Amino acid sequence: MAVVGSNEEIIERLKLIEPVEIKPGFLHLELDPLTDSLKEKAKKELRETPEIVKEALAEIRKLIQDEADLIVPDNDYFLTQFLRPCKWYAKSAFALMKRYFRYLKNHPRYCENLVPKNERAIFATRILTPLPYRAKDGSRILVLQGGKIWNPKEISVDQAIRGVLIFSTFATSEPITQVNGVRCIVDLDGFSLNQVFYFKPSHAAVLAEWFQTAFPGRLRSIDIINQPYIFNMVFAIIKPFINEKYRNRVILHGHDRKALKACYGVESLPKQFGGEIDYQLSESLDDSLYNYLCNFNKEFEELEKYGYSKES
């Protein structure tokens, strides 16, 4: 999310937002400073030390200054979202930032007016649900139910993609998620031929471009479960767009829960996914998740002001 003000002002403002109950837990934007163990993990995996951080922030600010047609928020909180996934290499982070804003500019169908208040339909369903618990490695978990719960005549693929982009932005604004990453469980129980016809190669291309080139985060895995044989038709559309780096992160589990439980931990998974949590993904959230996300409308609207000019 784009934010204005000092780091302290930003964090204190966003911390005042009350969590949303997603039984049996609560979802909230986690903005606490890194714990000692996370600092050690960031140092080991991301080269994160006070000296490197200071140097990288100064270097990326210089690179941004030299890019005349790119306007971005000038605060450490925002810049860190691009520096952490690039292991604090400023040139790589700046390249990611440029791809990110180019993506937003080049895909108005999915990115224009991308503010939670405009996406009530997708957030009032359970098609997209962020779990209130993290995987055992600390990753933020997003569940996408693309099977029997999804009626493509009511919720389009375009709307689902816009929802994914909003959740992606939400997650990567959390320091803990910047370090630990994001995992996505795609549940295809009940996926049918009728739904296949709504998923186009253009959808596969825009999702692949987002996660492989523009997403300012650490995508750990996309775990596909309960997929029927007919899903092979959809995967045949998707696979050509997935590069070698990410191909190993898309895992087809079918009905086997062994690898899923080993990766996520049973204490983080709903019972229907082989876990221990009595968490009903079929229960309606009404407008509770939508109302919670609308607390961040201001930050998403702020993001609309930044990026490349229309002429560039």
Short mmCIF file of C-alpha atoms in Angstrom, two decimals:
data_model
loop_
_atom_site.label_atom_id
_atom_site.label_comp_id
_atom_site.label_asym_id
_atom_site.label_seq_id
_atom_site.Cartn_x
_atom_site.Cartn_y
_atom_site.Cartn_z
CA MET A 1 0.00 0.00 0.00
CA ALA A 2 1.13 3.53 -0.64
CA VAL A 3 1.39 5.59 2.49
CA VAL A 4 2.46 9.10 3.40
CA GLY A 5 4.20 10.35 6.52
CA SER A 6 7.06 9.07 8.63
CA ASN A 7 7.43 5.37 9.37
CA GLU A 8 6.21 5.90 12.93
CA GLU A 9 3.14 7.89 11.86
CA ILE A 10 2.20 5.29 9.26
CA ILE A 11 2.47 2.34 11.62
CA GLU A 12 0.64 4.01 14.49
CA ARG A 13 -2.21 5.07 12.19
CA LEU A 14 -2.70 1.61 10.71
CA LYS A 15 -2.37 -0.13 14.06
CA LEU A 16 -5.51 1.65 15.28
CA ILE A 17 -7.64 -0.41 12.87
CA GLU A 18 -9.52 -3.15 14.74
CA PRO A 19 -8.94 -6.77 13.59
CA VAL A 20 -11.69 -8.68 11.79
CA GLU A 21 -12.93 -11.94 13.28
CA ILE A 22 -12.52 -14.91 10.96
CA LYS A 23 -13.52 -17.67 13.39
CA PRO A 24 -11.77 -19.16 15.24
CA GLY A 25 -9.16 -16.41 14.87
CA PHE A 26 -8.70 -12.77 13.98
CA LEU A 27 -7.14 -11.22 10.88
CA HIS A 28 -5.25 -7.97 11.14
CA LEU A 29 -2.45 -6.13 9.40
CA GLU A 30 0.68 -7.11 11.35
CA LEU A 31 2.98 -4.11 11.54
CA ASP A 32 5.05 -4.89 14.61
CA PRO A 33 8.84 -4.58 14.27
CA LEU A 34 10.71 -7.77 13.49
CA THR A 35 11.40 -9.98 16.50
CA ASP A 36 14.97 -11.04 17.24
CA SER A 37 14.38 -14.40 15.54
CA LEU A 38 12.96 -12.70 12.44
CA LYS A 39 15.88 -10.27 12.38
CA GLU A 40 18.21 -13.25 12.38
CA LYS A 41 16.20 -14.91 9.59
CA ALA A 42 16.25 -11.68 7.56
CA LYS A 43 20.00 -11.42 8.06
CA LYS A 44 20.56 -15.02 6.96
CA GLU A 45 18.15 -15.12 4.02
CA LEU A 46 17.96 -11.48 2.92
CA ARG A 47 21.35 -9.98 3.85
CA GLU A 48 19.54 -7.61 6.20
CA THR A 49 21.87 -5.68 8.50
CA PRO A 50 21.63 -2.04 9.65
CA GLU A 51 24.58 -1.09 7.45
CA ILE A 52 23.21 -2.77 4.31
CA VAL A 53 19.72 -1.35 4.92
CA LYS A 54 21.04 2.21 5.25
CA GLU A 55 23.15 1.89 2.11
CA ALA A 56 20.34 0.30 0.07
CA LEU A 57 17.77 2.95 1.04
CA ALA A 58 20.14 5.73 0.01
CA GLU A 59 20.97 4.01 -3.29
CA ILE A 60 17.37 3.29 -4.29
CA ARG A 61 16.38 6.89 -3.51
CA LYS A 62 19.09 8.05 -5.90
CA LEU A 63 17.86 5.66 -8.60
CA ILE A 64 14.29 6.90 -8.17
CA GLN A 65 15.44 10.51 -8.34
CA ASP A 66 17.12 9.82 -11.68
CA GLU A 67 13.92 8.26 -13.12
CA ALA A 68 12.15 11.52 -13.94
CA ASP A 69 8.79 10.07 -14.99
CA LEU A 70 8.35 7.78 -11.95
CA ILE A 71 6.75 9.16 -8.79
CA VAL A 72 6.71 7.02 -5.63
CA PRO A 73 6.22 7.62 -1.89
CA ASP A 74 9.45 8.70 -0.22
CA ASN A 75 9.43 6.77 3.03
CA ASP A 76 11.40 3.77 4.26
CA TYR A 77 8.22 1.77 4.89
CA PHE A 78 7.26 1.78 1.21
CA LEU A 79 10.75 1.33 -0.20
CA THR A 80 11.41 -1.63 2.08
CA GLN A 81 8.57 -3.53 0.40
CA PHE A 82 10.72 -3.72 -2.73
CA LEU A 83 14.13 -4.00 -1.10
CA ARG A 84 13.41 -6.99 1.15
CA PRO A 85 12.33 -9.45 -1.58
CA CYS A 86 15.42 -8.39 -3.55
CA LYS A 87 17.74 -9.06 -0.60
CA TRP A 88 18.49 -5.35 -0.26
CA TYR A 89 20.15 -5.06 -3.65
CA ALA A 90 18.99 -1.58 -4.64
CA LYS A 91 19.30 -2.01 -8.41
CA SER A 92 17.26 -5.23 -8.35
CA ALA A 93 14.67 -3.61 -6.08
CA PHE A 94 14.40 -0.59 -8.35
CA ALA A 95 13.94 -2.87 -11.37
CA LEU A 96 11.14 -4.65 -9.47
CA MET A 97 9.56 -1.32 -8.57
CA LYS A 98 9.56 -0.25 -12.22
CA ARG A 99 8.00 -3.55 -13.30
CA TYR A 100 5.40 -3.18 -10.55
CA PHE A 101 4.30 0.28 -11.64
CA ARG A 102 4.45 -0.68 -15.32
CA TYR A 103 2.16 -3.59 -14.53
CA LEU A 104 -0.33 -1.30 -12.80
CA LYS A 105 -0.24 1.04 -15.76
CA ASN A 106 -0.43 -1.61 -18.49
CA HIS A 107 -3.34 -3.56 -16.99
CA PRO A 108 -6.09 -1.04 -16.21
CA ARG A 109 -8.69 -3.80 -16.55
CA TYR A 110 -7.36 -5.30 -13.33
CA CYS A 111 -5.57 -2.39 -11.67
CA GLU A 112 -7.57 0.78 -12.32
CA ASN A 113 -9.52 2.01 -9.28
CA LEU A 114 -8.16 -0.96 -7.35
CA VAL A 115 -9.59 0.00 -3.97
CA PRO A 116 -11.32 -2.40 -1.53
CA LYS A 117 -14.55 -0.38 -1.51
CA ASN A 118 -14.98 -1.16 -5.23
CA GLU A 119 -14.65 -4.94 -4.80
CA ARG A 120 -17.45 -5.87 -2.42
CA ALA A 121 -18.65 -8.82 -4.53
CA ILE A 122 -15.44 -10.82 -4.24
CA PHE A 123 -14.91 -10.06 -0.54
CA ALA A 124 -18.49 -10.92 0.44
CA THR A 125 -17.95 -14.49 -0.79
CA ARG A 126 -15.50 -17.11 0.45
CA ILE A 127 -13.79 -17.47 -2.92
CA LEU A 128 -10.81 -15.56 -1.52
CA THR A 129 -10.05 -15.87 2.17
CA PRO A 130 -6.88 -14.95 4.06
CA LEU A 131 -6.49 -17.40 6.93
CA PRO A 132 -6.13 -15.90 10.43
CA TYR A 133 -3.17 -18.22 11.11
CA ARG A 134 0.22 -18.42 9.43
CA ALA A 135 2.03 -21.45 8.04
CA LYS A 136 4.66 -22.95 10.31
CA ASP A 137 7.37 -21.00 8.47
CA GLY A 138 5.49 -17.75 9.16
CA SER A 139 4.07 -17.33 5.66
CA ARG A 140 0.77 -15.51 5.20
CA ILE A 141 -1.85 -17.95 3.81
CA LEU A 142 -4.46 -17.09 1.18
CA VAL A 143 -7.12 -19.65 0.25
CA LEU A 144 -8.75 -19.49 -3.18
CA GLN A 145 -11.82 -21.70 -3.59
CA GLY A 146 -12.29 -22.19 -7.31
CA GLY A 147 -14.60 -25.20 -7.20
CA LYS A 148 -18.19 -25.65 -6.11
CA ILE A 149 -18.28 -22.37 -4.18
CA TRP A 150 -17.47 -20.32 -7.31
CA ASN A 151 -20.26 -19.28 -9.66
CA PRO A 152 -18.50 -17.54 -12.59
CA LYS A 153 -21.76 -15.86 -13.61
CA GLU A 154 -21.79 -14.02 -10.28
CA ILE A 155 -18.06 -13.53 -9.68
CA SER A 156 -15.95 -13.14 -12.82
CA VAL A 157 -12.34 -14.21 -13.20
CA ASP A 158 -11.51 -10.50 -13.56
CA GLN A 159 -13.02 -9.80 -10.13
CA ALA A 160 -11.08 -12.69 -8.61
CA ILE A 161 -7.83 -11.37 -10.06
CA ARG A 162 -8.52 -7.90 -8.67
CA GLY A 163 -9.12 -9.50 -5.28
CA VAL A 164 -5.81 -11.37 -5.50
CA LEU A 165 -4.02 -8.09 -6.27
CA ILE A 166 -5.58 -6.38 -3.25
CA PHE A 167 -4.65 -9.24 -0.93
CA SER A 168 -1.14 -9.29 -2.39
CA THR A 169 -0.74 -5.59 -1.62
CA PHE A 170 -2.15 -6.07 1.87
CA ALA A 171 0.20 -8.95 2.68
CA THR A 172 3.40 -7.43 1.34
CA SER A 173 2.92 -4.33 3.48
CA GLU A 174 3.54 -6.47 6.59
CA PRO A 175 7.18 -6.68 7.74
CA ILE A 176 6.69 -10.25 8.97
CA THR A 177 5.32 -11.30 5.57
CA GLN A 178 8.09 -9.48 3.72
CA VAL A 179 10.50 -11.81 5.50
CA ASN A 180 8.46 -15.03 5.64
CA GLY A 181 6.56 -14.82 2.38
CA VAL A 182 3.12 -15.82 1.09
CA ARG A 183 1.56 -19.20 0.33
CA CYS A 184 -1.66 -19.81 -1.58
CA ILE A 185 -3.92 -22.86 -1.31
CA VAL A 186 -6.19 -23.33 -4.33
CA ASP A 187 -9.08 -25.67 -3.49
CA LEU A 188 -10.70 -27.08 -6.64
CA ASP A 189 -13.21 -29.41 -5.00
CA GLY A 190 -16.19 -29.46 -7.37
CA PHE A 191 -14.41 -27.71 -10.25
CA SER A 192 -16.44 -28.35 -13.40
CA LEU A 193 -16.33 -28.05 -17.17
CA ASN A 194 -18.68 -25.07 -16.97
CA GLN A 195 -16.02 -23.13 -15.04
CA VAL A 196 -13.23 -24.09 -17.43
CA PHE A 197 -14.75 -22.02 -20.23
CA TYR A 198 -14.51 -18.82 -18.19
CA PHE A 199 -10.75 -19.06 -17.65
CA LYS A 200 -8.89 -17.65 -20.66
CA PRO A 201 -5.20 -17.65 -21.65
CA SER A 202 -5.20 -13.89 -21.01
CA HIS A 203 -6.09 -14.55 -17.36
CA ALA A 204 -3.23 -17.02 -17.04
CA ALA A 205 -0.83 -14.54 -18.64
CA VAL A 206 -1.75 -11.63 -16.38
CA LEU A 207 -1.49 -13.74 -13.21
CA ALA A 208 1.83 -15.23 -14.26
CA GLU A 209 3.20 -11.79 -15.08
CA TRP A 210 2.13 -10.48 -11.69
CA PHE A 211 3.65 -13.21 -9.55
CA GLN A 212 6.76 -13.77 -11.66
CA THR A 213 7.78 -10.22 -12.50
CA ALA A 214 5.81 -7.56 -10.59
CA PHE A 215 4.83 -8.99 -7.20
CA PRO A 216 6.91 -7.27 -4.47
CA GLY A 217 7.01 -10.26 -2.19
CA ARG A 218 8.28 -13.78 -1.61
CA LEU A 219 5.87 -16.28 -3.17
CA ARG A 220 6.66 -19.54 -1.40
CA SER A 221 4.17 -21.87 -3.05
CA ILE A 222 0.85 -22.29 -4.79
CA ASP A 223 -0.65 -25.52 -3.50
CA ILE A 224 -3.49 -26.92 -5.60
CA ILE A 225 -5.72 -29.47 -3.87
CA ASN A 226 -8.75 -31.59 -4.77
CA GLN A 227 -8.24 -30.93 -8.46
CA PRO A 228 -10.35 -33.15 -10.74
CA TYR A 229 -9.08 -34.64 -13.99
CA ILE A 230 -10.70 -31.82 -15.96
CA PHE A 231 -8.30 -29.35 -14.33
CA ASN A 232 -5.68 -30.68 -16.73
CA MET A 233 -7.36 -28.53 -19.40
CA VAL A 234 -6.83 -25.39 -17.32
CA PHE A 235 -3.31 -26.32 -16.31
CA ALA A 236 -2.46 -26.79 -19.98
CA ILE A 237 -3.43 -23.12 -20.44
CA ILE A 238 -1.43 -21.97 -17.44
CA LYS A 239 1.75 -24.03 -17.73
CA PRO A 240 3.30 -22.27 -20.77
CA PHE A 241 3.24 -18.99 -18.84
CA ILE A 242 5.11 -20.36 -15.81
CA ASN A 243 8.88 -19.99 -15.94
CA GLU A 244 11.30 -22.58 -14.60
CA LYS A 245 11.88 -20.75 -11.31
CA TYR A 246 8.20 -20.81 -10.37
CA ARG A 247 7.23 -24.14 -11.92
CA ASN A 248 8.54 -25.97 -8.86
CA ARG A 249 6.45 -23.75 -6.59
CA VAL A 250 3.15 -24.82 -8.17
CA ILE A 251 2.35 -28.12 -6.47
CA LEU A 252 -0.53 -30.42 -7.45
CA HIS A 253 -1.57 -32.36 -4.34
CA GLY A 254 -4.85 -33.93 -5.43
CA HIS A 255 -6.40 -35.50 -2.32
CA ASP A 256 -3.08 -36.29 -0.63
CA ARG A 257 -2.58 -34.12 2.47
CA LYS A 258 0.82 -35.42 3.59
CA ALA A 259 2.97 -32.81 1.82
CA LEU A 260 0.48 -30.02 2.59
CA LYS A 261 0.55 -30.78 6.32
CA ALA A 262 4.33 -31.04 6.31
CA CYS A 263 4.64 -27.63 4.64
CA TYR A 264 1.97 -25.66 6.49
CA GLY A 265 1.70 -27.50 9.79
CA VAL A 266 -1.54 -29.06 11.02
CA GLU A 267 -1.92 -26.26 13.57
CA SER A 268 -2.36 -23.77 10.69
CA LEU A 269 -4.75 -25.72 8.45
CA PRO A 270 -8.53 -26.19 8.54
CA LYS A 271 -9.74 -29.74 9.17
CA GLN A 272 -10.97 -30.08 5.58
CA PHE A 273 -7.37 -29.55 4.45
CA GLY A 274 -5.98 -32.13 6.86
CA GLY A 275 -5.33 -29.74 9.73
CA GLU A 276 -6.57 -29.32 13.28
CA ILE A 277 -8.47 -26.03 13.08
CA ASP A 278 -12.27 -26.13 13.24
CA TYR A 279 -12.56 -23.52 10.55
CA GLN A 280 -15.51 -23.59 8.15
CA LEU A 281 -14.50 -22.09 4.83
CA SER A 282 -18.05 -22.50 3.56
CA GLU A 283 -19.55 -20.18 6.18
CA SER A 284 -20.42 -16.70 4.97
CA LEU A 285 -18.36 -13.77 6.22
CA ASP A 286 -21.17 -11.39 5.30
CA ASP A 287 -19.49 -7.99 4.93
CA SER A 288 -17.04 -8.35 7.81
CA LEU A 289 -13.93 -8.92 5.65
CA TYR A 290 -15.06 -6.32 3.13
CA ASN A 291 -15.65 -3.74 5.87
CA TYR A 292 -12.25 -4.48 7.39
CA LEU A 293 -10.42 -4.03 4.09
CA CYS A 294 -12.31 -0.79 3.47
CA ASN A 295 -10.38 0.66 6.42
CA PHE A 296 -7.45 0.77 3.99
CA ASN A 297 -9.26 2.57 1.17
CA LYS A 298 -7.19 5.70 1.80
CA GLU A 299 -3.91 3.82 1.34
CA PHE A 300 -5.07 2.13 -1.86
CA GLU A 301 -6.37 5.44 -3.22
CA GLU A 302 -3.00 6.99 -2.40
CA LEU A 303 -1.30 4.30 -4.46
CA GLU A 304 -3.35 5.40 -7.49
CA LYS A 305 -1.50 8.74 -7.42
CA TYR A 306 1.91 7.16 -7.90
CA GLY A 307 3.73 5.40 -10.70
CA TYR A 308 4.49 6.37 -14.27
CA SER A 309 2.79 9.26 -16.01
CA LYS A 310 0.32 8.39 -18.76
CA GLU A 311 2.66 9.86 -21.33
CA SER A 312 5.65 7.69 -20.36
#
